[in-house]
XYZ file of C-alpha atoms in Angstrom:
689
model
C 17.044 -44.230 21.013
C 19.541 -42.487 18.881
C 21.109 -43.288 15.454
C 24.037 -41.392 13.833
C 25.248 -42.056 10.239
C 27.225 -40.347 7.749
C 25.348 -39.676 4.466
C 26.828 -38.475 1.103
C 24.969 -36.234 -1.291
C 25.520 -37.872 -4.690
C 22.638 -36.390 -6.765
C 23.867 -33.904 -9.466
C 21.646 -31.044 -8.255
C 22.816 -31.333 -4.608
C 20.535 -30.587 -1.467
C 18.065 -28.430 -3.603
C 14.567 -27.489 -2.598
C 12.854 -30.681 -3.913
C 15.343 -32.806 -2.094
C 15.089 -31.033 1.022
C 11.330 -31.062 0.709
C 11.415 -34.867 0.473
C 13.473 -35.151 3.714
C 10.860 -32.879 5.508
C 8.062 -35.140 4.256
C 9.785 -38.130 5.444
C 10.617 -36.676 8.873
C 6.904 -36.034 9.376
C 5.996 -39.606 9.091
C 8.116 -40.700 12.247
C 7.869 -40.274 15.924
C 11.521 -38.998 15.944
C 13.612 -35.889 15.790
C 16.170 -35.445 12.848
C 19.219 -33.193 12.914
C 21.588 -32.804 9.879
C 25.096 -31.518 10.310
C 27.637 -30.179 7.772
C 31.040 -29.179 9.026
C 30.306 -27.612 12.444
C 26.716 -26.475 11.572
C 23.807 -28.603 12.814
C 20.098 -27.833 11.777
C 16.655 -29.179 12.312
C 16.024 -31.776 9.782
C 12.112 -30.958 9.882
C 12.635 -27.468 8.304
C 13.074 -27.139 4.697
C 14.888 -23.678 4.928
C 17.302 -24.984 7.667
C 18.262 -27.844 5.420
C 18.765 -25.577 2.447
C 20.833 -23.316 4.539
C 23.545 -26.095 4.789
C 24.369 -25.372 1.127
C 25.193 -28.869 0.286
C 26.262 -29.502 -3.319
C 27.075 -32.870 -4.929
C 29.686 -34.645 -3.042
C 29.111 -33.176 0.353
C 29.208 -35.144 3.455
C 26.372 -34.872 5.957
C 26.149 -36.244 9.520
C 22.510 -37.306 10.192
C 21.430 -37.702 13.866
C 17.882 -39.237 14.760
C 16.539 -39.362 18.323
C 13.270 -41.192 19.100
C 11.441 -44.510 19.000
C 11.511 -45.019 15.193
C 15.229 -43.892 14.796
C 16.560 -46.915 13.043
C 13.656 -47.287 10.630
C 13.593 -43.575 10.002
C 17.480 -43.521 9.308
C 17.172 -46.537 6.847
C 14.593 -44.739 4.801
C 16.573 -41.461 4.913
C 19.693 -43.226 3.813
C 17.596 -44.797 1.014
C 16.688 -41.331 -0.257
C 20.269 -40.189 -0.425
C 21.197 -43.364 -2.302
C 18.482 -43.081 -4.695
C 19.636 -39.515 -5.598
C 16.108 -38.360 -4.470
C 14.535 -39.854 -7.354
C 16.724 -37.883 -10.091
C 18.347 -40.849 -11.530
C 17.727 -41.181 -15.295
C 15.625 -37.941 -15.340
C 17.948 -35.102 -14.485
C 15.861 -32.761 -16.735
C 14.600 -30.981 -13.642
C 16.778 -28.182 -12.628
C 15.074 -25.362 -10.739
C 16.437 -22.046 -12.208
C 17.219 -19.024 -9.994
C 15.093 -15.869 -11.131
C 14.846 -12.459 -9.801
C 11.556 -10.500 -10.296
C 10.832 -7.067 -9.142
C 7.585 -5.285 -8.129
C 6.357 -2.423 -5.872
C 6.993 -2.979 -2.108
C 3.777 -2.426 -0.065
C 4.633 -3.911 3.382
C 8.290 -4.109 4.544
C 10.082 -7.187 5.867
C 12.112 -9.992 4.532
C 11.088 -13.706 4.539
C 12.107 -17.007 3.142
C 9.495 -19.512 2.376
C 7.607 -21.819 -0.026
C 5.216 -20.517 -2.806
C 1.568 -21.337 -2.670
C -0.482 -20.517 -5.780
C -3.989 -19.153 -5.175
C -6.244 -19.467 -8.193
C -7.688 -15.950 -8.774
C -8.030 -16.303 -12.544
C -11.292 -14.945 -14.041
C -14.052 -17.372 -14.641
C -14.619 -18.195 -18.371
C -17.834 -16.623 -19.457
C -19.691 -18.121 -22.228
C -22.470 -16.403 -24.246
C -25.986 -17.850 -25.099
C -29.143 -16.237 -26.487
C -32.475 -16.687 -24.600
C -35.499 -17.775 -26.522
C -38.475 -16.492 -24.946
C -39.756 -14.156 -22.000
C -39.811 -17.228 -19.517
C -36.068 -17.681 -20.068
C -35.368 -14.029 -19.845
C -37.228 -13.670 -16.412
C -35.584 -16.767 -15.324
C -32.137 -15.321 -16.028
C -32.917 -11.982 -14.482
C -33.965 -13.990 -11.240
C -30.751 -16.001 -11.463
C -28.670 -12.757 -11.513
C -30.476 -11.227 -8.585
C -29.882 -14.361 -6.388
C -26.145 -14.423 -7.399
C -26.004 -10.847 -6.352
C -27.750 -11.377 -3.092
C -25.442 -14.410 -2.511
C -22.567 -12.168 -3.027
C -23.794 -9.623 -0.489
C -24.226 -12.378 2.111
C -20.651 -13.673 1.406
C -19.231 -10.228 1.920
C -21.236 -9.759 5.144
C -19.906 -13.069 6.454
C -16.233 -11.910 5.716
C -16.879 -8.648 7.518
C -18.286 -10.438 10.599
C -15.085 -12.799 10.864
C -12.493 -10.043 10.164
C -9.068 -10.601 11.985
C -8.260 -8.051 14.775
C -5.557 -6.392 12.781
C -7.767 -5.265 10.003
C -11.144 -4.657 11.759
C -10.531 -0.942 11.338
C -10.909 -1.388 7.547
C -14.418 -2.985 7.756
C -15.645 0.036 5.900
C -13.848 -1.190 2.788
C -16.200 -4.165 2.652
C -18.992 -1.755 3.061
C -18.354 -0.363 -0.387
C -18.805 -3.690 -2.217
C -22.380 -4.177 -1.652
C -22.858 -0.518 -2.773
C -21.031 -1.364 -6.021
C -23.381 -4.249 -6.494
C -26.451 -2.024 -6.055
C -25.082 0.736 -8.293
C -27.379 1.343 -11.381
C -24.177 1.292 -13.706
C -23.814 -2.384 -12.727
C -27.015 -3.827 -11.435
C -29.750 -1.981 -13.359
C -27.543 -1.988 -16.503
C -27.199 -5.886 -16.361
C -30.774 -6.438 -16.018
C -31.722 -4.188 -18.737
C -29.123 -5.838 -20.987
C -30.466 -9.332 -20.218
C -33.960 -8.094 -21.237
C -33.042 -6.146 -24.116
C -30.373 -8.324 -25.792
C -31.911 -11.640 -24.505
C -28.503 -12.717 -23.305
C -27.456 -14.887 -20.218
C -26.486 -12.893 -16.964
C -22.791 -13.682 -17.097
C -22.417 -12.138 -20.578
C -24.707 -9.145 -19.695
C -22.686 -8.504 -16.443
C -19.331 -8.651 -18.314
C -20.681 -6.085 -20.743
C -21.580 -3.731 -18.056
C -18.298 -4.155 -16.231
C -16.552 -3.314 -19.632
C -18.714 -0.107 -19.976
C -17.716 0.931 -16.387
C -13.991 0.355 -17.279
C -14.389 2.307 -20.745
C -16.046 5.126 -18.597
C -12.770 5.491 -16.513
C -10.096 4.431 -19.063
C -8.728 7.964 -19.517
C -8.960 8.985 -15.868
C -5.424 8.615 -14.423
C -6.171 8.677 -10.742
C -5.268 6.248 -7.840
C -8.813 6.580 -6.268
C -10.488 5.572 -9.392
C -7.933 2.613 -9.853
C -8.945 1.475 -6.466
C -12.665 1.605 -7.188
C -12.146 -0.460 -10.455
C -10.249 -3.215 -8.416
C -13.312 -3.329 -6.183
C -15.820 -3.441 -9.084
C -13.734 -6.449 -10.606
C -13.592 -8.298 -7.334
C -17.256 -8.157 -6.586
C -18.363 -8.819 -10.127
C -16.081 -11.974 -10.233
C -17.675 -13.083 -6.977
C -21.110 -12.833 -8.655
C -19.996 -14.555 -11.829
C -18.666 -17.528 -9.638
C -22.011 -17.598 -7.884
C -23.787 -17.674 -11.243
C -21.491 -20.579 -12.389
C -21.493 -22.524 -9.219
C -17.839 -22.324 -8.910
C -16.172 -22.315 -5.274
C -13.409 -19.703 -4.876
C -9.969 -20.932 -3.391
C -10.111 -20.012 0.240
C -7.029 -18.701 2.140
C -8.758 -19.969 5.306
C -8.008 -23.548 4.448
C -4.176 -23.130 4.242
C -2.596 -25.227 6.972
C 1.017 -24.593 6.441
C 3.516 -21.750 6.415
C 3.509 -20.354 2.824
C 3.930 -17.375 0.699
C 0.740 -16.500 -1.378
C 1.229 -16.033 -5.183
C -1.770 -14.688 -6.968
C -2.784 -12.547 -9.819
C -4.568 -10.191 -7.644
C -6.316 -10.307 -4.151
C -9.512 -8.601 -2.898
C -10.202 -7.177 0.429
C -12.373 -10.345 1.151
C -9.217 -12.291 0.702
C -7.269 -10.318 3.209
C -9.873 -10.740 5.930
C -9.377 -14.691 5.583
C -5.638 -14.511 6.241
C -4.308 -16.244 9.262
C -0.949 -14.648 9.814
C 0.314 -17.755 11.592
C 0.368 -19.511 8.099
C 0.526 -16.733 5.531
C 4.097 -15.400 5.621
C 3.691 -12.891 2.787
C 1.833 -12.016 -0.281
C 2.807 -11.596 -3.972
C 0.488 -10.412 -6.832
C 0.913 -9.744 -10.488
C -1.263 -6.610 -10.469
C -2.216 -3.909 -7.944
C -0.790 -0.734 -6.754
C 0.397 0.578 -3.435
C -2.982 2.378 -2.808
C -5.184 -0.464 -3.570
C -7.494 -1.435 -0.633
C -5.800 -4.881 -0.750
C -2.461 -3.254 -0.164
C -3.582 -0.982 2.493
C -5.366 -3.767 4.485
C -2.352 -6.205 3.959
C 0.036 -3.685 5.373
C -1.946 -3.701 8.563
C -1.134 -7.459 8.899
C 2.592 -6.646 9.146
C 3.703 -9.316 6.588
C 5.801 -8.563 3.606
C 3.620 -7.739 0.506
C 4.781 -6.918 -3.026
C 2.433 -6.092 -5.895
C 2.763 -5.307 -9.484
C 5.136 -8.253 -10.275
C 3.373 -8.599 -13.670
C 4.241 -12.425 -14.249
C 4.762 -13.797 -10.746
C 2.087 -16.426 -11.491
C 3.869 -17.579 -14.627
C 7.426 -17.530 -13.341
C 6.806 -19.092 -9.953
C 5.850 -22.684 -9.537
C 3.916 -24.076 -6.655
C 6.403 -25.145 -3.991
C 9.124 -22.956 -5.293
C 11.494 -21.584 -2.645
C 11.211 -17.722 -2.429
C 13.090 -14.866 -0.835
C 10.789 -11.995 -0.636
C 12.309 -8.614 0.200
C 9.405 -6.267 1.112
C 11.849 -3.344 1.587
C 13.099 -3.477 -2.113
C 10.379 -5.206 -4.041
C 12.776 -7.946 -4.942
C 11.617 -11.707 -5.178
C 14.319 -14.204 -5.668
C 12.946 -17.525 -7.019
C 14.828 -20.783 -6.277
C 17.759 -19.099 -4.782
C 21.033 -20.800 -4.448
C 21.844 -22.150 -0.862
C 24.582 -19.277 -0.600
C 21.996 -16.726 -1.278
C 19.721 -18.070 1.394
C 22.510 -17.803 3.849
C 23.282 -14.269 3.090
C 19.526 -13.360 3.292
C 19.360 -15.086 6.810
C 21.935 -12.531 7.827
C 19.825 -9.774 6.175
C 16.759 -10.975 8.224
C 18.668 -10.639 11.526
C 19.912 -7.122 10.358
C 16.530 -6.010 9.527
C 15.138 -7.481 12.813
C 17.801 -5.450 14.829
C 17.039 -2.331 12.678
C 13.265 -2.768 13.368
C 14.022 -3.240 17.045
C 16.254 -0.236 17.282
C 13.806 2.258 15.632
C 10.776 0.890 17.506
C 12.378 1.734 20.824
C 12.185 5.443 19.907
C 8.968 5.797 18.056
C 7.130 7.343 21.044
C 10.073 9.587 22.118
C 10.239 13.188 20.746
C 11.902 14.013 17.415
C 14.606 16.311 19.001
C 17.963 16.591 17.460
C 21.212 16.056 19.599
C 21.575 19.868 19.801
C 18.134 20.350 21.253
C 16.044 21.306 18.212
C 12.427 19.941 18.187
C 11.193 18.602 14.834
C 7.411 17.810 14.429
C 6.680 14.564 12.798
C 3.149 13.888 11.725
C 1.328 11.219 9.588
C -0.545 11.326 6.200
C -3.694 9.259 6.363
C -6.869 8.695 4.225
C -9.112 6.528 6.395
C -10.349 7.173 10.011
C -8.954 3.599 10.913
C -5.499 4.644 10.089
C -5.550 7.178 12.998
C -4.871 4.773 15.603
C -1.973 3.056 13.626
C -0.413 6.571 13.138
C -0.306 7.318 16.825
C 0.911 3.920 17.811
C 3.714 4.516 15.216
C 4.790 7.718 17.050
C 2.922 10.475 15.041
C 2.578 13.627 16.760
C -0.557 14.478 14.980
C -2.045 14.280 11.436
C -0.350 16.527 9.076
C -2.597 15.481 6.064
C -6.142 13.946 6.353
C -7.397 13.321 2.945
C -11.206 13.666 2.790
C -12.123 12.146 -0.616
C -13.032 8.769 0.415
C -16.595 9.522 1.567
C -17.336 11.201 -1.637
C -16.083 8.506 -3.908
C -17.924 5.453 -2.488
C -21.436 6.932 -2.883
C -23.832 7.661 -5.662
C -24.591 10.910 -4.153
C -22.718 13.447 -2.259
C -22.351 12.783 1.587
C -24.484 14.911 3.726
C -23.338 17.102 6.515
C -23.955 14.572 9.212
C -22.083 11.834 7.567
C -19.046 14.173 7.181
C -19.413 15.438 10.787
C -19.602 11.913 12.180
C -16.154 11.054 10.472
C -14.481 14.361 11.353
C -15.454 14.515 14.953
C -14.280 10.908 15.379
C -10.756 11.715 14.135
C -10.644 15.043 16.127
C -11.390 12.971 19.334
C -8.914 10.152 18.418
C -5.888 12.439 17.608
C -6.565 15.207 20.411
C -4.761 17.037 21.925
C -2.505 16.634 18.915
C -3.474 18.582 15.741
C -5.201 17.187 12.668
C -4.687 19.148 9.410
C -7.727 18.339 7.367
C -7.591 19.005 3.629
C -10.785 19.924 1.721
C -12.073 17.943 -1.247
C -9.320 17.303 -3.728
C -10.652 15.273 -6.753
C -11.672 16.300 -10.300
C -15.404 16.786 -11.104
C -15.332 13.762 -13.486
C -14.292 11.449 -10.573
C -17.246 12.109 -8.414
C -19.551 9.161 -8.129
C -22.663 11.274 -8.546
C -21.182 12.942 -11.713
C -20.059 9.793 -13.541
C -21.771 10.666 -16.663
C -21.557 14.399 -16.479
C -18.478 16.316 -17.085
C -15.712 14.736 -19.183
C -12.336 16.444 -19.610
C -9.519 15.563 -21.700
C -6.971 16.441 -19.153
C -8.522 16.307 -15.706
C -5.212 16.957 -13.960
C -5.333 20.433 -15.318
C -9.037 20.933 -15.373
C -11.994 21.357 -12.799
C -10.611 19.801 -9.777
C -9.776 20.333 -6.032
C -10.289 23.888 -4.914
C -11.635 24.771 -8.548
C -14.375 22.268 -8.222
C -15.210 23.343 -4.625
C -15.542 27.078 -5.760
C -17.773 26.135 -8.580
C -19.971 23.606 -6.648
C -20.465 25.987 -3.544
C -23.196 23.854 -2.002
C -20.849 20.795 -1.827
C -18.026 22.918 -0.470
C -20.095 24.632 2.205
C -21.434 21.272 3.346
C -18.010 20.028 3.935
C -16.908 23.269 5.652
C -19.782 23.228 8.060
C -19.038 19.576 8.918
C -15.382 20.498 9.553
C -16.146 23.459 11.635
C -18.699 21.670 13.771
C -16.139 18.925 14.509
C -13.460 21.470 15.253
C -14.589 21.825 18.864
C -13.787 18.189 19.619
C -10.084 18.404 18.965
C -7.354 20.536 17.468
C -8.220 21.061 13.686
C -6.316 22.957 11.061
C -8.111 23.696 7.732
C -6.126 23.405 4.535
C -7.137 24.239 0.948
C -5.561 22.397 -1.872
C -4.124 23.459 -5.251
C -4.317 27.046 -4.508
C -2.782 28.717 -7.720
C -3.305 32.340 -7.000
C -4.396 34.983 -4.295
C -7.978 35.277 -5.740
C -8.654 31.519 -5.059
C -7.615 31.731 -1.619
C -9.524 34.898 -0.817
C -12.644 33.485 -2.296
C -12.270 30.218 -0.450
C -11.840 32.061 2.776
C -14.827 34.349 1.870
C -17.045 31.143 1.661
C -15.652 29.953 4.905
C -16.600 33.131 6.523
C -20.186 32.729 5.186
C -20.372 29.318 6.552
C -19.256 30.514 9.937
C -22.095 33.215 9.874
C -24.611 30.345 9.064
C -23.406 28.455 12.098
C -23.679 31.515 14.187
C -27.370 31.994 13.012
C -28.058 28.284 13.759
C -26.511 28.732 17.178
C -23.877 25.861 16.598
C -20.731 26.081 18.298
C -17.356 25.925 16.490
C -13.663 26.903 16.734
C -13.735 30.601 15.400
C -9.904 30.761 15.544
C -9.325 27.582 13.361
C -6.105 28.036 11.526
C -6.544 28.141 7.575
C -3.534 27.122 5.431
C -2.629 26.320 1.937
C -1.181 23.252 0.300
C 1.592 24.553 -1.905
C 1.694 22.226 -4.892
C 1.593 24.418 -8.065
C 4.603 26.357 -9.237
C 2.491 29.560 -9.423
C 1.915 29.385 -5.739
C 5.543 28.867 -5.163
C 6.380 32.140 -7.073
C 3.882 34.055 -5.016
C 4.550 32.442 -1.708
C 5.429 35.812 -0.203
C 2.093 37.112 -1.002
C 0.059 34.110 -0.032
C 1.811 33.990 3.281
C 0.178 37.253 4.319
C -3.410 35.625 3.892
C -2.518 32.108 5.485
C -1.893 30.836 8.769
C 0.316 28.072 7.497
C 1.848 26.360 4.454
C 2.182 22.694 3.675
C 4.462 21.736 0.858
C 2.780 18.951 -1.385
C 5.848 17.704 -3.170
C 4.038 14.781 -4.873
C 2.185 17.124 -7.269
C 4.623 19.951 -7.017
C 7.293 17.980 -8.567
C 5.002 16.580 -11.231
C 3.748 19.972 -12.180
C 7.309 21.620 -12.138
C 8.886 18.825 -14.238
C 5.819 17.888 -16.377
C 6.451 14.248 -15.190
C 3.690 11.729 -14.410
C 5.587 9.544 -11.869
C 3.167 6.615 -12.441
C 3.974 6.647 -16.112
C 6.631 3.874 -16.615
C 8.078 5.656 -19.614
C 9.025 8.895 -17.762
C 9.091 7.882 -14.154
C 12.863 7.962 -13.978
C 12.590 11.761 -14.628
C 10.582 12.316 -11.583
C 13.361 13.776 -9.398
C 12.893 15.036 -5.939
C 16.621 16.188 -6.050
C 16.159 18.411 -9.147
C 17.819 21.852 -8.540
C 14.518 23.435 -9.480
C 12.423 21.527 -6.884
C 14.904 22.098 -4.017
C 14.913 26.068 -4.958
C 11.066 25.930 -4.903
C 11.014 24.339 -1.585
C 13.547 26.762 -0.115
C 11.734 29.641 -1.495
C 8.323 28.626 0.292
C 10.289 28.106 3.657
C 11.827 31.509 3.345
C 8.436 33.247 2.577
C 6.766 31.497 5.554
C 9.549 32.146 7.977
C 9.668 35.845 6.874
C 5.936 36.187 7.493
C 5.995 34.174 10.777
C 3.927 31.359 9.646
C 4.477 27.525 10.021
C 5.834 25.733 7.020
C 5.605 21.957 6.878
C 6.154 19.242 4.022
C 3.703 16.460 3.352
C 4.924 14.813 0.214
C 6.412 11.279 0.024
C 9.913 12.676 0.241
C 9.276 13.536 3.827
C 9.517 9.943 4.673
C 12.508 9.158 2.552
C 15.641 8.749 4.897
C 17.903 10.420 2.305
C 15.715 13.241 1.525
C 15.002 14.143 5.087
C 18.496 15.277 5.730
C 18.360 17.817 2.731
C 14.914 19.057 3.773
C 16.274 19.718 7.220
C 19.028 21.589 5.747
C 16.558 23.794 3.807
C 15.081 25.067 7.130
C 12.007 22.774 7.477
C 11.058 21.787 11.054
C 7.696 19.972 10.436
C 7.008 16.867 8.201
C 4.080 14.693 7.627
C 4.665 11.135 6.038
C 3.229 7.671 5.536
C 2.864 5.821 8.843
C 5.501 3.240 8.184
C 8.169 5.829 7.662
C 7.679 7.683 10.979
C 9.908 5.399 13.353
C 12.878 5.470 11.226
C 12.809 9.094 10.588
C 12.334 9.854 14.189
C 15.443 7.656 15.050
C 17.538 9.589 12.406
C 16.550 13.010 13.743
C 17.340 11.980 17.331
C 20.939 10.975 16.181
C 21.625 14.328 14.362
C 23.091 17.499 15.427
C 20.863 19.954 13.325
C 23.757 22.567 13.133
C 26.068 20.095 11.588
C 23.515 19.107 9.079
C 23.093 22.880 7.954
C 26.858 23.197 7.445
C 27.315 19.928 5.783
C 24.902 20.976 2.960
C 26.023 24.714 2.612
C 27.448 24.020 -0.917
C 24.574 21.986 -2.328
C 22.997 24.942 -4.079
C 25.987 25.165 -6.555
C 25.281 21.726 -7.845
C 23.649 21.642 -11.336
C 22.081 18.049 -11.760
C 19.903 15.807 -9.713
C 22.662 13.149 -9.935
C 25.282 15.303 -8.465
C 22.936 16.459 -5.656
C 21.975 12.737 -4.920
C 25.677 11.690 -4.914
C 26.493 14.692 -2.565
C 23.550 13.884 -0.164
C 24.424 10.082 0.098
C 28.137 10.913 0.888
C 26.996 13.314 3.602
C 24.394 10.933 5.025
C 27.022 8.109 5.451
C 29.142 10.663 7.150
C 26.488 12.060 9.367
C 24.688 8.698 10.074
C 27.141 5.827 9.269
C 25.103 3.402 11.496
C 22.012 3.938 9.369
C 23.200 4.412 5.883
C 26.082 1.995 6.009
C 23.727 -0.847 6.911
C 21.541 -0.197 3.894
C 18.573 -2.319 5.210
C 15.899 -0.067 3.744
C 15.060 1.628 0.428
C 16.066 5.333 0.710
C 14.432 6.887 -2.462
C 10.900 7.827 -2.640
C 8.860 5.497 -4.946
C 8.789 6.359 -8.522
C 12.295 7.943 -8.462
C 15.373 6.474 -10.182
């Protein structure tokens, strides 16, 4: 049975999201199919986004077509909706306002969907005094049980992890460790007994003390640990209060999650068939939640600040995971334009995915090496699948930061030997420990520094704490026989530090010889160039190193005295600053003169605009975030390298960052119009203007 009628939109607001939602709800009640047509375009009437895409203002004429057993009854009800102005008569105060909010993109992609609020607000904590020892003992026991319950919950999450994030199971391993940490567990029990207060209040004070301990430490790793501390303690508080946490597993429709924050336990509950994307008020690109959610390959934007206040449950959202923009209650015309954007992005993704496993070779036959920067063992597989030709930077700090004490040699060896096997025969450049002394879990109450960024950190810490350094070097050398390792010392500021580090390495080699343990005696030893002093003596350092890797993230910060994570000066963090480009060029020339490899492993290596300029400076090897690899490979395969060099010949005469950026963008559009004219990606490194 088929029913066709012409319906007129007479409500003042037109076919907005709430009206479209009423049509979809009505369609779900009938055993029939609805189609709506405006002009020549017909859409599925059971899809809210399809209805919105018709862009029907007040006065529009729509042809409704219903096929099925209940066609007539369904059509009568539908016509009634239109005539009743979708319930807006006499109460036209509701008018959804279009808003645009911006955050930090974590996982790329563009989606249009409905908002679903997830309550992740902190449980309200009350304070009460305990009268006697019996109440104190009871409260301590209540706290212990709540902690044990939290551990059981975390273990359950771990055992039910989706396939996409199983490689990140170790993230959940750290949460029970945090619950057992004396700064949290023992401190809370002592406070209950000493101050005679309830468990919730005592726990809250313990967490405040931990935050206070790290408040002056501006470091992404510590920020990540504090996120985990907050997540697990909130779980304990909810257990104490008997409050059930909203579950992502119970969501049965396609929605975009809007929350203040999410924890790793939330991420392992996600069903990607239902959860289209994630928006959070807080969080950074390097949080555990962000890293895990990226593996789900859904758009994720963090740091939106007031998303939970500005977005209502059921609002229609456009989420652009490439730029960090969220459009709330977009106009129908905007939805139509973004549907075209989604198609363009899909075509772009398809095009670059086709070349990710092909060599990064220019049109005129020059081979460029593209590798990945990773922090976790589980990322190695994703790196290879994305087309990485090895690991250009393996950060080794994680195993140190999740423990109360320093990891032993066997723990480190197990990790390093696994990555050697996984990536072989491709190389792995493994960086020695690169954190400050006051960030080590075992030294949390030891050394405090007013300016850790310029203090006892990185190679300086290792040269002071030689036992820690030698343990790591032994593990690296032992693992070197299982793959193709290169060893890299970070934050070398002068020749003395490099020679001293190599001297310690030689002593470790002798100890392995005495123990009869096999290792690669010819392991290449290089330097991460990230301090201006190292740039100025690069010609001297090149005589004592097997390779250079330029770490532009820190080099730019040290050279320009800019903290790129400081919102007040982030706009001054300029990769295109003439001084930065001269430093990079100076290191490249020093390396080539001495005949050693020079690579670049900062974020700008994965920036499509910067890569052209870096190629013109003579760099032939880059290491970048995993998600950047396919596009950079495609770009390189479309370029004649000689033309790149010729196109940028006059750039050294430009005097400002802005002039250089404009020059590069103009040349980029000339060299690669298919990529830069399409403009479907963000082409400036995060933190830049």
